[in-house]
Coordinates of C-alpha atoms and ligand atoms in Angstrom, one line a residue:
M1 CA -9.0 14.9 -51.4
S2 CA -12.4 14.5 -53.0
R3 CA -13.5 14.0 -56.5
T4 CA -16.8 14.6 -58.1
E5 CA -18.9 11.6 -59.0
P6 CA -22.4 11.3 -60.1
R7 CA -24.9 11.5 -57.2
A8 CA -25.9 8.2 -55.7
A9 CA -29.1 7.3 -54.1
L10 CA -30.0 4.5 -51.8
H11 CA -33.2 4.1 -53.7
P12 CA -34.1 5.1 -57.2
R13 CA -37.7 6.0 -56.6
P14 CA -38.7 9.5 -55.8
V15 CA -37.8 10.5 -52.3
L16 CA -40.5 11.1 -49.7
A17 CA -42.9 9.2 -51.8
K18 CA -44.1 7.2 -48.9
G19 CA -43.5 6.1 -45.3
P20 CA -41.3 3.4 -44.0
Y21 CA -41.2 0.2 -45.9
R22 CA -44.1 -2.2 -45.6
P23 CA -44.9 -5.1 -47.9
E24 CA -46.1 -3.4 -51.1
P25 CA -49.4 -5.0 -52.2
E26 CA -51.6 -5.1 -49.2
A27 CA -53.2 -1.6 -48.8
T28 CA -54.3 -0.8 -45.3
S29 CA -58.0 -1.4 -45.1
G30 CA -60.6 -1.2 -42.3
E31 CA -60.8 1.6 -39.7
R32 CA -58.0 1.6 -37.2
V33 CA -57.9 3.8 -34.2
I34 CA -54.5 4.7 -32.7
P35 CA -54.6 6.6 -29.3
G36 CA -52.1 9.2 -28.5
I37 CA -51.6 12.5 -26.6
P38 CA -53.8 15.4 -27.6
V39 CA -51.4 18.3 -28.0
S40 CA -53.1 20.8 -30.3
E41 CA -56.9 21.1 -30.6
G42 CA -59.0 20.9 -33.7
V43 CA -59.8 18.0 -36.0
A44 CA -58.0 17.4 -39.3
I45 CA -59.0 15.1 -42.1
G46 CA -56.6 14.4 -44.9
P47 CA -54.4 12.0 -46.8
V48 CA -51.4 10.7 -44.9
F49 CA -48.1 12.1 -45.9
G50 CA -45.5 9.7 -44.5
A51 CA -42.5 11.8 -43.6
S52 CA -40.1 9.1 -42.6
E53 CA -38.7 8.6 -46.0
P54 CA -35.4 10.5 -46.0
N55 CA -33.6 12.1 -48.8
A56 CA -30.8 9.7 -48.9
E57 CA -29.1 11.2 -51.9
I58 CA -25.4 11.9 -51.3
A59 CA -22.5 12.9 -53.5
P60 CA -20.0 10.1 -53.4
R61 CA -16.8 11.3 -51.8
R62 CA -13.3 9.9 -51.4
I63 CA -11.2 10.5 -48.4
A64 CA -7.5 10.6 -47.6
A65 CA -5.8 7.8 -45.7
V66 CA -5.4 10.0 -42.7
E67 CA -9.1 10.6 -42.5
V68 CA -10.0 6.9 -42.2
E69 CA -10.1 6.9 -38.4
A70 CA -12.3 9.9 -38.2
E71 CA -14.6 8.5 -40.8
I72 CA -14.9 5.2 -38.9
G73 CA -15.7 7.3 -35.8
R74 CA -18.5 9.0 -37.6
L75 CA -19.9 5.7 -38.7
E76 CA -19.8 4.3 -35.2
A77 CA -21.7 7.4 -33.9
A78 CA -24.3 7.0 -36.6
V79 CA -24.7 3.2 -35.8
L80 CA -25.0 4.0 -32.1
Q81 CA -27.6 6.7 -32.8
S82 CA -29.6 4.4 -35.1
R83 CA -29.5 1.7 -32.5
R84 CA -30.8 4.1 -29.9
Q85 CA -33.6 5.2 -32.2
L86 CA -34.6 1.7 -33.0
G87 CA -34.4 0.7 -29.3
K88 CA -36.8 3.5 -28.4
L89 CA -39.2 2.4 -31.1
R90 CA -39.0 -1.2 -30.0
A91 CA -39.5 -0.3 -26.3
R92 CA -42.7 1.6 -27.1
L93 CA -44.3 -1.3 -28.8
V94 CA -45.2 -3.0 -25.5
V95 CA -48.3 -0.9 -25.1
L96 CA -49.7 -2.1 -28.5
P97 CA -52.1 -5.0 -28.8
E98 CA -50.2 -8.3 -29.3
E99 CA -51.2 -8.6 -33.0
A100 CA -49.8 -5.2 -33.8
Q101 CA -46.6 -5.9 -31.9
S102 CA -46.0 -9.2 -33.7
E103 CA -46.4 -7.3 -37.0
I104 CA -43.9 -4.5 -36.2
A105 CA -41.4 -6.0 -33.8
P106 CA -39.7 -8.4 -36.2
L107 CA -39.0 -5.6 -38.7
I108 CA -37.3 -3.5 -36.0
D109 CA -35.4 -6.5 -34.8
A110 CA -34.1 -7.1 -38.3
Y111 CA -32.9 -3.5 -38.5
V112 CA -31.1 -3.9 -35.2
R113 CA -29.4 -7.1 -36.4
M114 CA -28.2 -5.4 -39.5
I115 CA -26.4 -2.7 -37.7
G116 CA -24.9 -5.1 -35.1
P117 CA -21.7 -6.9 -36.0
S118 CA -23.0 -7.9 -39.4
R119 CA -21.9 -8.5 -43.0
L120 CA -23.3 -5.0 -43.7
T121 CA -21.3 -3.1 -41.1
R122 CA -18.1 -5.1 -41.9
G123 CA -18.6 -4.3 -45.6
I124 CA -19.1 -0.6 -44.8
R125 CA -16.0 -0.4 -42.7
R126 CA -14.0 -2.2 -45.4
R127 CA -15.1 0.3 -48.0
I128 CA -14.0 3.2 -45.7
A129 CA -10.6 1.7 -44.6
E130 CA -9.6 0.0 -47.9
G131 CA -11.7 1.8 -50.5
L132 CA -11.0 5.2 -48.9
Q133 CA -14.7 6.1 -49.2
S134 CA -16.5 8.6 -47.0
A135 CA -18.9 6.9 -44.5
E136 CA -22.0 8.0 -46.4
T137 CA -20.5 6.7 -49.7
A138 CA -19.6 3.4 -48.1
V139 CA -23.1 3.0 -46.5
V140 CA -24.9 3.7 -49.8
G141 CA -22.4 1.5 -51.8
E142 CA -22.6 -1.5 -49.4
C143 CA -26.4 -1.4 -49.0
E144 CA -26.9 -1.2 -52.8
A145 CA -24.4 -4.1 -53.3
I146 CA -26.2 -6.3 -50.7
A147 CA -29.7 -5.4 -52.0
G148 CA -28.5 -6.2 -55.5
Q149 CA -27.1 -9.6 -54.4
I150 CA -30.4 -10.5 -52.7
I151 CA -32.3 -9.7 -55.9
A152 CA -29.7 -11.5 -58.2
A153 CA -29.5 -14.6 -56.0
S154 CA -33.2 -15.5 -56.4
P155 CA -34.2 -18.0 -59.0
D156 CA -35.8 -16.8 -62.1
Q157 CA -38.9 -18.8 -61.6
M158 CA -40.4 -17.7 -58.3
G159 CA -43.9 -17.4 -57.0
E160 CA -45.6 -14.1 -56.1
E161 CA -45.0 -14.6 -52.4
D162 CA -41.3 -15.4 -52.7
R163 CA -40.8 -12.4 -54.9
A164 CA -42.5 -10.1 -52.4
S165 CA -40.4 -11.6 -49.6
R166 CA -37.2 -11.1 -51.6
D167 CA -38.1 -7.5 -52.4
R168 CA -38.9 -6.9 -48.8
R169 CA -35.4 -8.1 -47.7
A170 CA -33.7 -6.0 -50.2
E171 CA -35.8 -3.0 -49.2
E172 CA -35.0 -3.6 -45.5
V173 CA -31.3 -3.3 -46.3
R174 CA -31.9 0.0 -48.1
E175 CA -34.1 1.3 -45.3
I176 CA -31.4 0.8 -42.7
G177 CA -28.9 2.4 -45.0
R178 CA -31.2 5.5 -45.2
R179 CA -31.3 5.6 -41.5
L180 CA -27.5 5.5 -41.2
V181 CA -27.2 8.2 -43.9
R182 CA -29.7 10.4 -42.1
N183 CA -27.7 10.1 -38.9
L184 CA -24.4 10.7 -40.7
T185 CA -25.5 13.8 -42.5
R186 CA -27.6 15.0 -39.6
Q187 CA -30.5 15.5 -42.0
P188 CA -33.8 15.9 -40.3
F189 CA -36.1 12.9 -40.6
R190 CA -38.2 14.7 -43.0
S191 CA -38.4 17.2 -45.7
F192 CA -41.7 19.1 -46.2
A193 CA -40.8 20.1 -49.8
H194 CA -43.3 17.6 -51.3
L195 CA -46.0 18.0 -48.8
P196 CA -49.3 18.0 -50.7
P197 CA -51.8 20.7 -49.5
G198 CA -54.3 19.5 -47.0
A199 CA -52.2 16.5 -46.0
V200 CA -51.9 14.9 -42.5
L201 CA -48.2 14.7 -41.7
V202 CA -47.3 11.4 -40.1
S203 CA -43.9 10.8 -38.6
E204 CA -41.9 8.6 -36.3
A205 CA -40.6 11.7 -34.4
L206 CA -40.7 15.4 -35.1
R207 CA -38.0 17.6 -33.7
P208 CA -38.8 21.2 -32.7
A209 CA -36.6 22.3 -35.5
D210 CA -38.7 20.3 -37.9
A211 CA -41.9 21.7 -36.5
A212 CA -40.5 25.2 -37.1
L213 CA -40.5 24.4 -40.8
I214 CA -44.1 23.6 -41.0
D215 CA -46.3 25.9 -43.1
P216 CA -49.7 25.7 -41.3
S217 CA -51.6 26.9 -44.3
R218 CA -50.5 23.8 -46.3
L219 CA -51.1 21.2 -43.7
A220 CA -54.3 19.7 -42.2
G221 CA -52.8 18.0 -39.2
V222 CA -49.8 16.3 -37.6
A223 CA -49.4 13.0 -35.8
A224 CA -46.3 11.2 -34.6
D225 CA -45.3 8.2 -32.6
E226 CA -43.1 10.2 -30.2
G227 CA -43.5 13.3 -28.2
G228 CA -45.0 14.6 -24.9
P229 CA -47.7 17.1 -24.0
D230 CA -45.5 20.1 -23.3
G231 CA -42.4 19.3 -25.3
H232 CA -41.3 22.1 -27.7
T233 CA -42.7 20.2 -30.7
A234 CA -46.1 20.2 -29.1
I235 CA -45.7 23.9 -28.2
M236 CA -44.8 24.7 -31.8
L237 CA -47.8 22.8 -33.2
R238 CA -50.2 24.6 -30.8
A239 CA -48.7 27.9 -31.7
L240 CA -49.2 27.2 -35.4
G241 CA -52.8 26.1 -34.7
V242 CA -52.3 22.8 -36.4
P243 CA -54.5 20.0 -35.0
A244 CA -52.0 17.4 -33.6
V245 CA -51.6 14.2 -31.7
L246 CA -48.2 13.0 -30.5
G247 CA -47.2 9.8 -28.7
A248 CA -49.4 7.7 -31.1
I249 CA -47.4 4.6 -30.7
G250 CA -47.2 2.4 -33.7
L251 CA -48.7 5.0 -36.0
S252 CA -45.8 5.6 -38.4
Q253 CA -45.5 1.8 -39.0
A254 CA -49.3 1.4 -39.4
A255 CA -50.0 4.3 -41.7
R256 CA -49.3 4.3 -45.4
S257 CA -49.0 7.4 -47.6
G258 CA -52.3 8.1 -49.2
D259 CA -54.4 6.5 -46.4
V260 CA -57.1 8.8 -45.2
A261 CA -56.5 9.9 -41.6
V262 CA -58.5 11.8 -39.0
V263 CA -56.4 13.6 -36.4
D264 CA -58.5 14.5 -33.4
G265 CA -56.4 16.9 -31.4
A266 CA -58.9 17.2 -28.6
A267 CA -59.6 13.6 -27.9
G268 CA -56.0 12.5 -28.7
R269 CA -56.5 9.9 -31.3
V270 CA -55.7 9.1 -34.9
V271 CA -58.1 7.2 -37.1
L272 CA -56.7 5.5 -40.2
N273 CA -59.1 4.7 -43.0
P274 CA -62.1 6.0 -41.2
T275 CA -65.6 4.6 -41.9
E276 CA -68.2 6.8 -43.5
E277 CA -69.7 7.3 -40.1
T278 CA -66.4 8.3 -38.5
L279 CA -65.7 10.7 -41.4
A280 CA -69.1 12.3 -41.1
G281 CA -68.6 12.8 -37.3
A282 CA -65.2 14.3 -37.9
R283 CA -66.6 16.7 -40.5
R284 CA -69.1 17.9 -38.0
Q285 CA -66.3 18.5 -35.5
V286 CA -64.3 20.5 -38.0
A287 CA -67.3 22.7 -38.6
A288 CA -68.0 23.1 -34.9
F289 CA -64.4 24.0 -34.2
A290 CA -64.4 26.7 -36.9
R291 CA -67.6 28.2 -35.5
A292 CA -66.2 28.2 -31.9
R293 CA -63.1 30.0 -33.1
Q294 CA -65.1 32.6 -34.9
K295 CA -67.1 33.3 -31.8
L296 CA -64.0 33.7 -29.7
A297 CA -62.5 36.1 -32.3
R298 CA -65.2 38.6 -31.4
L299 CA -63.5 39.0 -28.0
R300 CA -60.5 40.5 -29.6
R301 CA -61.3 44.1 -28.8
L302 CA -62.8 43.5 -25.4
P303 CA -60.6 44.1 -22.3
A304 CA -59.1 41.2 -20.4
A305 CA -60.7 42.3 -17.1
T306 CA -62.3 40.2 -14.3
E307 CA -65.8 40.8 -13.1
D308 CA -64.4 42.9 -10.3
G309 CA -62.4 45.1 -12.7
Q310 CA -58.9 43.7 -12.3
V311 CA -57.1 44.1 -15.6
I312 CA -55.1 41.0 -16.5
E313 CA -52.2 41.1 -18.8
L314 CA -52.5 38.5 -21.6
Q315 CA -49.5 38.3 -23.8
A316 CA -48.3 35.9 -26.5
N317 CA -45.4 33.5 -26.7
L318 CA -43.5 33.7 -30.0
E319 CA -41.5 30.9 -31.5
I320 CA -41.1 31.8 -35.1
P321 CA -41.8 35.1 -36.9
A322 CA -44.5 33.4 -38.9
E323 CA -46.7 33.6 -35.8
L324 CA -46.6 37.4 -35.7
P325 CA -49.9 38.0 -37.6
L326 CA -51.6 35.5 -35.3
I327 CA -50.6 37.6 -32.3
A328 CA -52.4 40.7 -33.5
Q329 CA -55.4 38.7 -34.5
A330 CA -55.6 37.1 -31.1
G331 CA -55.7 40.4 -29.3
A332 CA -52.6 39.7 -27.2
V333 CA -50.9 42.7 -25.7
G334 CA -47.3 42.2 -26.5
I335 CA -45.0 39.2 -26.3
G336 CA -44.3 37.8 -22.9
L337 CA -41.8 35.2 -24.2
L338 CA -39.9 35.3 -27.4
R339 CA -38.1 31.9 -27.6
S340 CA -35.0 33.1 -29.5
E341 CA -33.6 29.6 -30.0
F342 CA -35.7 29.3 -33.1
L343 CA -33.6 32.0 -34.7
F344 CA -30.6 29.7 -34.5
M345 CA -32.3 26.6 -35.9
N346 CA -32.4 25.2 -39.4
R347 CA -29.4 27.1 -40.5
E348 CA -25.7 26.3 -40.9
T349 CA -24.2 29.3 -39.1
I350 CA -25.0 31.2 -36.0
P351 CA -26.8 34.5 -36.8
D352 CA -24.5 37.4 -36.1
E353 CA -25.3 40.5 -34.0
T354 CA -26.7 42.5 -36.9
A355 CA -28.8 39.7 -38.3
Q356 CA -30.3 39.1 -34.8
A357 CA -30.9 42.8 -34.3
E358 CA -32.8 43.0 -37.5
T359 CA -35.1 40.1 -36.5
Y360 CA -35.7 41.5 -33.1
R361 CA -36.4 45.0 -34.5
A362 CA -38.9 43.6 -36.9
V363 CA -40.8 41.8 -34.1
I364 CA -40.6 44.9 -31.8
E365 CA -41.9 47.2 -34.6
A366 CA -44.7 44.8 -35.4
M367 CA -45.9 45.0 -31.8
E368 CA -46.4 48.8 -32.3
G369 CA -45.5 49.8 -28.8
D370 CA -46.6 46.8 -26.9
P371 CA -43.8 45.2 -24.8
V372 CA -41.6 42.4 -26.1
T373 CA -39.7 40.1 -23.7
I374 CA -36.8 38.4 -25.5
R375 CA -35.5 35.3 -23.8
V376 CA -31.9 34.8 -24.6
L377 CA -30.8 31.5 -26.1
D378 CA -32.0 28.5 -24.3
W379 CA -30.0 25.7 -25.8
G380 CA -30.5 22.2 -24.3
G381 CA -33.5 20.1 -23.5
E382 CA -34.8 18.7 -26.8
K383 CA -33.8 21.8 -28.7
E384 CA -31.2 20.7 -31.1
I385 CA -29.3 23.5 -32.8
D386 CA -27.0 22.2 -35.5
A387 CA -25.2 25.6 -36.0
L388 CA -24.0 25.6 -32.4
V389 CA -22.7 22.0 -32.9
S390 CA -20.9 22.9 -36.1
A391 CA -19.3 26.0 -34.5
G392 CA -18.0 23.7 -31.8
L393 CA -19.9 25.6 -29.1
V394 CA -22.0 22.7 -27.8
P395 CA -21.8 18.9 -28.0
E396 CA -24.3 16.8 -29.8
L397 CA -27.4 16.4 -27.7
S398 CA -27.0 12.6 -27.8
D399 CA -23.5 13.0 -26.2
T400 CA -24.7 14.8 -23.1
N401 CA -27.7 15.0 -20.8
P402 CA -29.2 18.0 -22.4
A403 CA -31.7 18.7 -19.7
L404 CA -29.1 18.8 -17.0
S405 CA -25.9 20.0 -18.6
L406 CA -25.0 23.4 -20.1
R407 CA -28.6 24.4 -20.7
G408 CA -29.8 28.1 -21.0
I409 CA -27.8 30.7 -19.1
R410 CA -25.1 28.2 -18.3
L411 CA -24.0 27.9 -21.9
L412 CA -24.3 31.7 -22.4
L413 CA -22.0 32.4 -19.4
R414 CA -19.6 29.8 -20.6
R415 CA -19.6 31.3 -24.1
P416 CA -19.6 35.0 -23.6
E417 CA -19.2 35.8 -27.3
L418 CA -22.5 34.2 -28.0
F419 CA -24.2 36.0 -25.1
E420 CA -22.7 39.4 -25.8
A421 CA -23.7 39.2 -29.5
Q422 CA -27.3 38.5 -28.5
L423 CA -27.5 41.1 -25.8
A424 CA -26.0 43.7 -28.2
A425 CA -28.6 42.8 -30.8
I426 CA -31.4 43.2 -28.3
L427 CA -30.1 46.5 -27.1
R428 CA -29.8 47.8 -30.7
A429 CA -33.3 46.6 -31.6
G430 CA -34.6 48.0 -28.3
V431 CA -34.7 51.6 -29.6
A432 CA -37.7 50.5 -31.7
G433 CA -40.0 49.9 -28.8
P434 CA -40.2 48.5 -25.2
V435 CA -38.1 45.4 -24.7
R436 CA -37.0 43.2 -21.8
V437 CA -34.3 40.6 -21.5
L438 CA -35.2 37.2 -20.0
L439 CA -32.6 34.7 -18.7
P440 CA -33.5 31.0 -19.1
M441 CA -32.6 28.1 -16.7
V442 CA -31.4 30.3 -13.9
T443 CA -30.8 28.3 -10.7
C444 CA -28.8 30.7 -8.5
V445 CA -28.2 34.4 -7.7
A446 CA -24.6 34.2 -9.0
E447 CA -25.9 33.6 -12.6
V448 CA -28.1 36.7 -12.5
R449 CA -25.2 38.8 -11.3
A450 CA -22.8 37.4 -13.9
A451 CA -25.4 38.0 -16.6
R452 CA -25.9 41.6 -15.4
E453 CA -22.2 42.2 -15.6
T454 CA -22.1 40.9 -19.1
F455 CA -25.0 43.1 -20.0
E456 CA -23.3 46.2 -18.5
R457 CA -20.1 45.4 -20.4
V458 CA -22.1 45.2 -23.7
V459 CA -23.8 48.5 -22.9
R460 CA -20.4 50.2 -22.4
R461 CA -19.1 48.7 -25.6
L462 CA -22.1 49.9 -27.6
R463 CA -21.8 53.4 -26.1
R464 CA -18.2 53.5 -27.2
R465 CA -19.4 52.6 -30.6
N466 CA -21.9 55.5 -30.4
E467 CA -24.8 53.1 -30.9
R468 CA -28.2 54.5 -29.9
L469 CA -29.5 52.6 -26.9
P470 CA -32.9 52.3 -25.4
D471 CA -33.7 54.7 -22.5
P472 CA -34.4 53.3 -20.0
L473 CA -32.2 50.2 -20.6
P474 CA -34.2 46.9 -20.8
A475 CA -35.1 45.2 -17.6
I476 CA -33.4 41.9 -16.9
G477 CA -35.7 39.1 -15.6
I478 CA -35.4 35.4 -15.1
M479 CA -37.3 32.3 -15.9
V480 CA -38.3 30.5 -12.8
E481 CA -38.4 27.0 -14.2
T482 CA -36.3 24.9 -11.9
P483 CA -37.1 23.9 -8.3
G484 CA -33.8 25.5 -7.3
A485 CA -34.9 28.8 -8.7
A486 CA -38.4 28.6 -7.3
L487 CA -37.1 27.7 -3.8
S488 CA -34.6 30.6 -3.9
A489 CA -37.2 33.0 -5.4
D490 CA -36.9 35.3 -2.4
A491 CA -33.2 35.8 -3.0
L492 CA -33.6 35.9 -6.8
A493 CA -36.3 38.5 -6.5
L494 CA -33.6 40.9 -5.0
E495 CA -31.5 40.4 -8.1
A496 CA -33.9 40.1 -11.0
D497 CA -36.2 42.8 -12.4
F498 CA -39.0 40.4 -13.1
F499 CA -40.0 36.7 -13.0
A500 CA -41.5 34.6 -15.8
I501 CA -42.6 31.3 -14.3
G502 CA -41.9 28.5 -16.8
T503 CA -44.2 25.8 -15.6
N504 CA -43.2 23.4 -18.4
D505 CA -39.7 22.9 -17.1
L506 CA -40.7 23.5 -13.6
A507 CA -43.0 20.4 -13.8
M508 CA -40.4 18.4 -15.6
Y509 CA -37.6 19.1 -13.1
T510 CA -39.8 18.9 -10.0
L511 CA -41.4 15.6 -11.0
A512 CA -38.3 14.2 -12.8
V513 CA -40.5 13.5 -15.9
D514 CA -39.3 14.3 -19.4
R515 CA -41.9 16.7 -20.8
S516 CA -41.4 15.4 -24.4
E517 CA -41.3 11.7 -23.6
S518 CA -44.6 9.9 -24.4
S519 CA -43.9 6.9 -22.2
V520 CA -44.0 9.0 -19.0
A521 CA -46.6 11.5 -20.2
H522 CA -49.1 10.2 -17.7
L523 CA -46.8 11.2 -14.9
Y524 CA -46.3 14.8 -16.2
D525 CA -48.7 16.8 -14.2
P526 CA -48.4 20.5 -13.6
L527 CA -51.2 20.2 -11.0
H528 CA -49.0 18.1 -8.8
P529 CA -49.0 19.9 -5.4
A530 CA -45.2 20.1 -5.5
V531 CA -45.3 22.1 -8.7
L532 CA -48.2 24.3 -7.5
R533 CA -46.4 25.0 -4.2
L534 CA -43.3 26.2 -6.1
V535 CA -45.4 28.4 -8.3
Q536 CA -47.0 29.9 -5.2
F537 CA -43.7 30.4 -3.4
A538 CA -42.1 32.1 -6.4
T539 CA -45.2 34.3 -7.0
E540 CA -45.4 35.5 -3.4
A541 CA -41.7 36.2 -3.3
A542 CA -42.0 38.4 -6.4
L543 CA -45.1 40.2 -5.2
R544 CA -43.5 40.9 -1.8
L545 CA -40.8 42.9 -3.5
R546 CA -43.3 44.3 -6.0
K547 CA -41.5 42.7 -8.9
P548 CA -43.6 41.8 -12.0
V549 CA -44.3 38.1 -12.2
S550 CA -46.0 36.2 -15.0
V551 CA -46.6 32.6 -16.1
C552 CA -45.3 31.8 -19.6
G553 CA -45.5 28.0 -19.4
E554 CA -48.3 26.0 -21.0
M555 CA -50.4 26.3 -17.8
A556 CA -51.1 29.9 -18.8
S557 CA -52.9 28.8 -21.9
N558 CA -55.4 26.5 -20.2
P559 CA -58.5 28.5 -19.3
K560 CA -59.5 25.8 -16.8
L561 CA -56.4 26.8 -14.8
T562 CA -57.0 30.5 -15.0
P563 CA -59.0 30.7 -11.7
L564 CA -56.3 28.8 -9.8
L565 CA -53.5 31.0 -11.2
L566 CA -55.5 34.2 -10.5
G567 CA -56.2 32.9 -7.1
L568 CA -52.5 32.4 -6.4
G569 CA -52.0 36.1 -7.1
L570 CA -50.9 36.0 -10.7
R571 CA -52.1 38.8 -13.0
S572 CA -49.9 38.3 -16.1
F573 CA -49.9 35.4 -18.5
S574 CA -48.1 34.6 -21.8
M575 CA -49.3 31.8 -24.0
N576 CA -49.6 30.7 -27.6
A577 CA -51.5 33.3 -29.5
S578 CA -54.4 31.0 -30.3
A579 CA -55.2 30.5 -26.6
V580 CA -55.5 34.2 -25.8
P581 CA -59.3 34.5 -26.7
R582 CA -60.2 31.4 -24.6
V583 CA -58.2 32.6 -21.6
K584 CA -59.7 36.1 -22.0
Q585 CA -63.2 34.6 -22.0
A586 CA -62.3 32.8 -18.8
V587 CA -60.9 35.9 -17.1
R588 CA -64.0 38.0 -18.0
G589 CA -66.2 35.5 -16.2
L590 CA -64.2 35.4 -12.9
A591 CA -64.0 37.4 -9.7
T592 CA -60.6 37.5 -8.0
D593 CA -61.9 37.0 -4.5
S594 CA -63.7 33.7 -5.4
C595 CA -60.5 32.7 -7.3
A596 CA -58.5 33.3 -4.1
R597 CA -60.8 31.2 -2.0
F598 CA -60.6 28.4 -4.6
A599 CA -56.8 28.6 -4.7
R600 CA -56.7 28.2 -0.9
R601 CA -58.8 25.0 -1.2
V602 CA -56.6 23.6 -3.9
M603 CA -53.4 24.3 -2.0
E604 CA -54.7 22.3 1.0
Q605 CA -54.8 19.2 -1.2
S606 CA -52.0 16.6 -1.4
D607 CA -53.5 14.5 -4.2
P608 CA -52.9 15.7 -7.8
E609 CA -56.0 13.7 -8.9
R610 CA -58.2 15.5 -6.3
I611 CA -56.8 18.8 -7.5
G612 CA -57.7 17.9 -11.0
E613 CA -61.3 17.2 -9.9
L614 CA -61.5 20.5 -8.1
V615 CA -60.3 22.4 -11.1
A616 CA -62.8 20.6 -13.3
E617 CA -65.7 21.2 -10.8
F618 CA -64.8 24.9 -10.6
G619 CA -64.8 25.1 -14.3
T620 CA -68.3 23.7 -14.6
A621 CA -69.6 25.7 -11.7
G622 CA -68.1 29.0 -13.0
Ligands
PEP701 C1 -41.1 26.7 -19.6 O1 -40.2 25.9 -19.3 O2 -42.2 26.6 -19.0 C2 -41.0 27.7 -20.7 C3 -41.9 28.6 -20.9 O3 -39.9 27.6 -21.4 P1 -39.7 26.5 -22.6 O4 -41.0 25.8 -22.8 O5 -39.2 27.2 -23.8 O6 -38.7 25.5 -22.0
MG702 MG1 -38.3 26.2 -20.1

């Protein structure tokens, strides 16, 4: 039972007007440099758009008595998630200077206290159980009531300072309410609807699904407290060509909407309120970057061939259709990795077979005969897909270990209806041009066999339906992105038609380092000999059986690593479109025999740091 009531908001002021609450009067002043992880090159200068302010508007809703238990359960989950988020924020503060810590930590502690056993949470529960209000309604109602009491209880005659402190306490209650509502409604932490053109987006955390909503033409740069170098958010930002710094701890608390910020995506730092001198330097960098990009663009029509005439395949990774024009501009020859999960994000329902087929067909047609490798759905990792949760197909990411549970092919084999619809869509779209199917997160031969059986079943079904099918049928390859797959590459090469080496996950799983976690970013090193040995083993296994093998992880987009990868025998790479010209330039200046000698030297090393030095030296020598 529900009844319509006027919409309520936790805060009357316009939503998304500014970042998280900080005492009002004092504007940030003086240059402040916040270091972070460089994830997408280029320099951006613009006003801060603090994206932490949620849209906390909700329609008040009544519930039936039988729903009380479920509603309390939702509240508990939202409280738990809020506590996790705040705990994460708090833990990160240790790397900040003491002064900054003592500014931010008490605020986070106050939030944590409020969602502990507190007057606030007791009041919310009472509103649900006795007032039969939905959890969101109860949160908004209770927070507004407490904030109102704080304001009302203060004496009429009070000084400026007391008034500011009173307003701050009331605002803290509203802020924690907004966090709870966000977690209850599963709203992303931000909306980009009010993003002013040329702004620098500053956020506590940016999910891949949020990054997929960014319009690069409207945005100067992005910076966030959380995130790692090769997480999917970083990958999306690179793909969109937006200068970005992640893992800039303390940034979202330090920045205020309207502050001027410089995001240096090469050096990995954010400067708030830059001095005139810093600004002038940043402007010079912006101009230099634009010139370098223009120069690289001239390579577009030149072949990607080494000095000794070996033609190297340079393809693009595609995350969202908005990148399609960039692929043609970059001179990539086809798509080596279409991450299809982005088709399933930011929507309420799962796209059906026909909707998927139309999207794939549009991409294939846009490639005008160049091959397209479509990776089937890779749910898991940090890729949240609400539509799958709503359909009851997967648990909430926070209720599972998303890196080690039903990720990738495991989910598809468990949910054949999902897999079959996607395979059917690819097959139908495949009449428009050359297409291949790529299986994510494979760890054993049985998975490839089972996937092939499903594929053949779908082919038979489509034939019965008299659908036109591609001839020949698409090849079925696998991502080699777990140590298990890499070490069984000789067996897997007998089953799979091709390999795509996913160095992002391969590094993560080999080194046990979360690729999107800033606190362990310094340990995430694809040049670790363990990772390189797995790449080598998998490459050689494929080459022995004459199976095509490519690298589609972020290693492929780093021109400094091109000599090493060529030296290991690789001849095909797929990367974010904007990296193609740089890698092509590197390829054109290399000879494969000297790369092979260099790779042999590298593979003798046991120290990742030494390998890093050798790579840097080769880069300068070459
Ligand atoms: C990889 O793991 O290297 C890869 C290319 O896949 P994703 O980044 O989508 O996990
Ligand atoms: Mg992967």
